[in-house]
Amino acid sequence: WLNHRALVAGIEAMGLSMVVALEDRLPTLNTVSIPDGADDRKVRGALLEQFGIEIGGGLGAFAGKAWRVGLMGHAACRRNVILFLAALETILKAEGAAVHPGALAAATAVYDEAA
């Protein structure tokens, strides 16, 4: 749950939101609402091309509205959570989406509290 909590803290610090209510979330599969001004495919493509990070797009009713971010196996580590948050913030800003700074500080605070 630690990596999930850090990821969510970073996402929320950027002003983004999770799709699933806290009590119903799975820490291994995180669904993030795509903010206004961000193009789903462009963001996912940039994450993969520029940072080597692959995330899933939304399925069914969530196609184009949400991203699926996995935290499983070796990917579920502090380094990858921080890398993903930094990459996502960078790409969203480049896309012109309204994001707040502070994702890394928020995620780091969760890790520091657990130490």
Coordinates of N, CA and C in Angstrom, one line a residue:
W1 N 0.8 -1.2 0.0 CA 0.0 0.0 0.0 C 0.8 1.3 0.0
L2 N 2.1 1.2 0.4 CA 2.9 2.4 0.5 C 3.1 3.0 -0.8
N3 N 3.5 2.3 -1.8 CA 3.7 2.9 -3.2 C 2.4 3.4 -3.7
H4 N 1.3 2.8 -3.5 CA 0.0 3.3 -3.9 C -0.3 4.6 -3.2
R5 N -0.1 4.7 -1.9 CA -0.4 5.9 -1.2 C 0.5 7.1 -1.7
A6 N 1.8 6.8 -2.0 CA 2.7 7.8 -2.5 C 2.3 8.2 -3.9
L7 N 1.8 7.3 -4.7 CA 1.4 7.6 -6.1 C 0.1 8.5 -6.0
V8 N -0.8 8.2 -5.2 CA -2.1 9.0 -5.0 C -1.7 10.3 -4.5
A9 N -0.8 10.4 -3.5 CA -0.5 11.7 -3.0 C 0.1 12.6 -4.1
G10 N 0.9 12.1 -4.9 CA 1.5 12.8 -6.0 C 0.5 13.2 -7.1
I11 N -0.4 12.3 -7.4 CA -1.5 12.6 -8.4 C -2.4 13.7 -7.9
E12 N -2.8 13.6 -6.6 CA -3.6 14.6 -6.1 C -2.9 16.0 -5.9
A13 N -1.6 16.0 -5.6 CA -0.9 17.2 -5.5 C -0.9 18.0 -6.8
M14 N -0.9 17.2 -7.9 CA -0.9 17.8 -9.2 C -2.3 18.4 -9.6
G15 N -3.3 18.1 -8.7 CA -4.6 18.6 -9.0 C -5.4 17.6 -9.8
L16 N -4.9 16.4 -10.0 CA -5.6 15.3 -10.7 C -6.4 14.5 -9.7
S17 N -7.2 13.6 -10.2 CA -8.0 12.8 -9.2 C -8.0 11.3 -9.7
M18 N -8.3 10.5 -8.7 CA -8.4 9.0 -8.9 C -9.9 8.8 -9.3
V19 N -10.1 7.8 -10.1 CA -11.4 7.4 -10.6 C -12.2 6.7 -9.5
V20 N -11.5 5.8 -8.8 CA -12.1 4.9 -7.8 C -12.1 5.5 -6.4
A21 N -13.2 5.3 -5.7 CA -13.2 5.8 -4.3 C -12.2 5.1 -3.5
L22 N -11.7 5.7 -2.5 CA -10.6 5.2 -1.6 C -10.9 3.8 -1.1
E23 N -12.1 3.6 -0.6 CA -12.5 2.3 0.0 C -12.6 1.2 -1.0
D24 N -12.6 1.5 -2.3 CA -12.8 0.5 -3.3 C -11.5 0.2 -4.2
R25 N -10.4 0.9 -3.9 CA -9.2 0.9 -4.7 C -8.4 -0.4 -4.5
L26 N -7.8 -0.8 -5.6 CA -6.8 -1.9 -5.5 C -5.4 -1.2 -5.6
P27 N -4.5 -1.4 -4.7 CA -3.2 -0.7 -4.7 C -2.3 -1.1 -5.9
T28 N -2.7 -2.2 -6.6 CA -1.9 -2.6 -7.7 C -2.3 -2.0 -9.1
L29 N -3.6 -1.6 -9.1 CA -4.1 -1.0 -10.3 C -4.8 0.3 -10.0
N30 N -4.1 1.4 -10.4 CA -4.5 2.8 -10.1 C -5.1 3.4 -11.3
T31 N -6.3 3.9 -11.2 CA -7.0 4.6 -12.3 C -7.1 6.1 -12.1
V32 N -6.4 6.8 -12.9 CA -6.3 8.3 -12.8 C -7.2 8.9 -13.9
S33 N -8.0 9.9 -13.5 CA -8.8 10.7 -14.4 C -7.9 11.5 -15.3
I34 N -8.1 11.5 -16.6 CA -7.3 12.3 -17.5 C -7.8 13.8 -17.4
P35 N -6.9 14.7 -17.1 CA -7.3 16.1 -16.9 C -7.7 16.8 -18.2
D36 N -8.5 17.8 -18.1 CA -8.8 18.6 -19.3 C -7.5 19.2 -19.9
G37 N -7.4 19.2 -21.2 CA -6.3 19.7 -21.9 C -5.2 18.7 -22.2
A38 N -5.4 17.4 -21.8 CA -4.5 16.3 -22.0 C -5.1 15.4 -23.0
D39 N -4.3 14.9 -24.0 CA -4.7 14.0 -25.0 C -4.2 12.6 -24.5
D40 N -5.1 11.7 -24.3 CA -4.8 10.3 -23.8 C -3.6 9.7 -24.5
R41 N -3.8 9.5 -25.8 CA -2.8 8.8 -26.6 C -1.4 9.5 -26.6
K42 N -1.5 10.9 -26.8 CA -0.2 11.6 -26.8 C 0.5 11.5 -25.5
V43 N -0.2 11.6 -24.4 CA 0.5 11.5 -23.1 C 1.1 10.1 -22.9
R44 N 0.3 9.0 -23.2 CA 0.8 7.7 -23.0 C 2.0 7.4 -24.0
G45 N 1.9 7.9 -25.2 CA 3.0 7.8 -26.2 C 4.3 8.5 -25.7
A46 N 4.1 9.7 -25.2 CA 5.3 10.4 -24.7 C 5.9 9.7 -23.5
L47 N 5.1 9.2 -22.6 CA 5.6 8.5 -21.4 C 6.5 7.3 -21.9
L48 N 6.0 6.6 -22.9 CA 6.7 5.4 -23.4 C 8.0 5.8 -24.1
E49 N 7.8 6.8 -25.1 CA 9.0 7.2 -25.9 C 10.1 7.9 -25.1
Q50 N 9.7 8.8 -24.3 CA 10.6 9.7 -23.6 C 11.2 9.1 -22.3
F51 N 10.4 8.3 -21.6 CA 10.7 7.8 -20.3 C 10.7 6.3 -20.1
G52 N 10.3 5.6 -21.2 CA 10.2 4.1 -21.1 C 9.1 3.6 -20.1
I53 N 8.1 4.4 -19.9 CA 7.0 4.1 -19.0 C 5.8 3.8 -19.8
E54 N 5.2 2.6 -19.5 CA 4.0 2.2 -20.2 C 2.8 2.1 -19.2
I55 N 1.8 2.8 -19.6 CA 0.5 2.8 -18.8 C -0.6 2.5 -19.7
G56 N -1.7 2.0 -19.2 CA -2.8 1.6 -20.0 C -3.8 2.8 -20.1
G57 N -4.6 2.8 -21.2 CA -5.7 3.7 -21.4 C -6.9 3.1 -20.8
G58 N -7.9 3.9 -20.6 CA -9.2 3.4 -20.0 C -9.9 2.5 -21.0
L59 N -10.7 1.6 -20.5 CA -11.5 0.7 -21.3 C -12.9 1.0 -21.2
G60 N -13.7 0.6 -22.2 CA -15.1 0.8 -22.2 C -15.5 2.3 -22.0
A61 N -16.3 2.5 -21.1 CA -16.8 3.9 -20.8 C -15.7 4.8 -20.3
F62 N -14.6 4.2 -19.9 CA -13.4 5.1 -19.5 C -12.4 5.3 -20.6
A63 N -12.6 4.9 -21.8 CA -11.7 5.1 -22.9 C -11.6 6.6 -23.1
G64 N -10.4 7.1 -23.1 CA -10.1 8.5 -23.3 C -10.4 9.4 -22.1
K65 N -10.8 8.7 -21.0 CA -11.1 9.5 -19.8 C -10.3 9.1 -18.6
A66 N -9.5 8.0 -18.7 CA -8.7 7.5 -17.5 C -7.5 6.8 -18.0
W67 N -6.5 6.8 -17.1 CA -5.3 6.0 -17.3 C -5.2 4.9 -16.3
R68 N -4.7 3.8 -16.6 CA -4.5 2.7 -15.7 C -3.0 2.6 -15.4
V69 N -2.6 2.7 -14.2 CA -1.2 2.7 -13.8 C -1.0 1.5 -12.8
G70 N -0.2 0.6 -13.3 CA 0.1 -0.6 -12.5 C 1.2 -0.4 -11.5
L71 N 1.0 -1.0 -10.4 CA 2.1 -1.0 -9.4 C 2.2 -2.5 -8.9
M72 N 2.9 -3.3 -9.8 CA 3.0 -4.7 -9.5 C 4.4 -5.2 -9.7
G73 N 4.8 -6.2 -8.9 CA 6.1 -6.8 -9.1 C 7.2 -5.8 -8.9
H74 N 8.3 -5.8 -9.8 CA 9.4 -4.9 -9.6 C 9.1 -3.5 -9.9
A75 N 8.0 -3.3 -10.6 CA 7.5 -1.9 -10.9 C 7.0 -1.2 -9.6
A76 N 6.7 -1.9 -8.6 CA 6.1 -1.3 -7.4 C 7.2 -0.9 -6.5
C77 N 7.9 0.2 -6.8 CA 9.0 0.6 -6.0 C 9.0 2.2 -6.0
R78 N 9.7 2.7 -5.0 CA 9.8 4.2 -4.8 C 10.3 4.8 -6.1
R79 N 11.4 4.3 -6.6 CA 12.1 4.9 -7.8 C 11.1 5.0 -8.9
N80 N 10.3 4.0 -9.2 CA 9.3 4.0 -10.3 C 8.2 5.0 -10.1
V81 N 7.7 5.0 -8.9 CA 6.6 5.9 -8.5 C 7.1 7.4 -8.8
I82 N 8.3 7.7 -8.3 CA 8.8 9.1 -8.4 C 9.1 9.4 -9.9
L83 N 9.6 8.4 -10.6 CA 9.9 8.6 -12.0 C 8.6 8.9 -12.8
F84 N 7.6 8.1 -12.5 CA 6.3 8.2 -13.2 C 5.7 9.6 -12.9
L85 N 5.7 10.0 -11.7 CA 5.1 11.3 -11.3 C 5.8 12.5 -12.0
A86 N 7.2 12.4 -12.0 CA 8.0 13.5 -12.6 C 7.7 13.5 -14.1
A87 N 7.6 12.3 -14.7 CA 7.4 12.2 -16.2 C 6.0 12.7 -16.5
L88 N 5.0 12.3 -15.8 CA 3.6 12.7 -16.0 C 3.5 14.2 -15.9
E89 N 4.0 14.8 -14.8 CA 3.9 16.2 -14.6 C 4.6 17.0 -15.8
T90 N 5.8 16.5 -16.2 CA 6.5 17.2 -17.3 C 5.7 17.1 -18.6
I91 N 5.1 16.0 -18.9 CA 4.4 15.8 -20.2 C 3.1 16.6 -20.1
L92 N 2.4 16.5 -19.0 CA 1.1 17.3 -18.9 C 1.3 18.8 -19.1
K93 N 2.4 19.3 -18.5 CA 2.7 20.7 -18.6 C 3.0 21.0 -20.1
A94 N 3.8 20.2 -20.7 CA 4.1 20.4 -22.2 C 2.8 20.3 -23.0
E95 N 1.8 19.5 -22.6 CA 0.6 19.4 -23.3 C -0.3 20.6 -23.1
G96 N 0.0 21.4 -22.1 CA -0.8 22.6 -21.8 C -1.9 22.3 -20.8
A97 N -1.9 21.1 -20.1 CA -2.9 20.8 -19.1 C -2.5 21.5 -17.8
A98 N -3.6 21.9 -17.1 CA -3.4 22.6 -15.9 C -3.0 21.7 -14.8
V99 N -1.8 21.6 -14.4 CA -1.3 20.8 -13.3 C -0.6 21.7 -12.3
H100 N -0.7 21.3 -11.0 CA 0.0 22.0 -10.0 C 1.4 21.4 -9.7
P101 N 2.3 22.1 -9.3 CA 3.6 21.5 -8.9 C 3.5 20.9 -7.5
G102 N 4.4 20.0 -7.2 CA 4.4 19.4 -5.8 C 4.2 17.9 -5.7
A103 N 4.1 17.3 -6.9 CA 3.8 15.9 -6.9 C 5.0 15.1 -6.2
L104 N 6.2 15.5 -6.5 CA 7.3 14.7 -6.0 C 7.4 15.0 -4.5
A105 N 7.2 16.2 -4.0 CA 7.3 16.5 -2.6 C 6.2 15.7 -1.8
A106 N 5.0 15.6 -2.4 CA 3.9 14.9 -1.8 C 4.2 13.4 -1.7
A107 N 4.7 12.8 -2.7 CA 5.0 11.4 -2.7 C 6.2 11.1 -1.8
T108 N 7.2 12.0 -1.8 CA 8.3 11.8 -0.9 C 7.9 11.9 0.6
A109 N 7.0 12.8 0.9 CA 6.5 12.9 2.2 C 5.9 11.6 2.7
V110 N 5.1 10.9 1.9 CA 4.5 9.6 2.2 C 5.6 8.6 2.5
Y111 N 6.6 8.5 1.7 CA 7.7 7.6 1.9 C 8.5 8.0 3.2
D112 N 8.7 9.2 3.4 CA 9.4 9.7 4.6 C 8.7 9.4 5.9
E113 N 7.4 9.5 5.9 CA 6.5 9.2 7.0 C 6.6 7.7 7.4
A114 N 6.7 6.9 6.4 CA 6.7 5.4 6.6 C 8.1 4.9 7.1
A115 N 9.1 5.7 6.9 CA 10.5 5.3 7.2 C 10.7 5.3 8.7

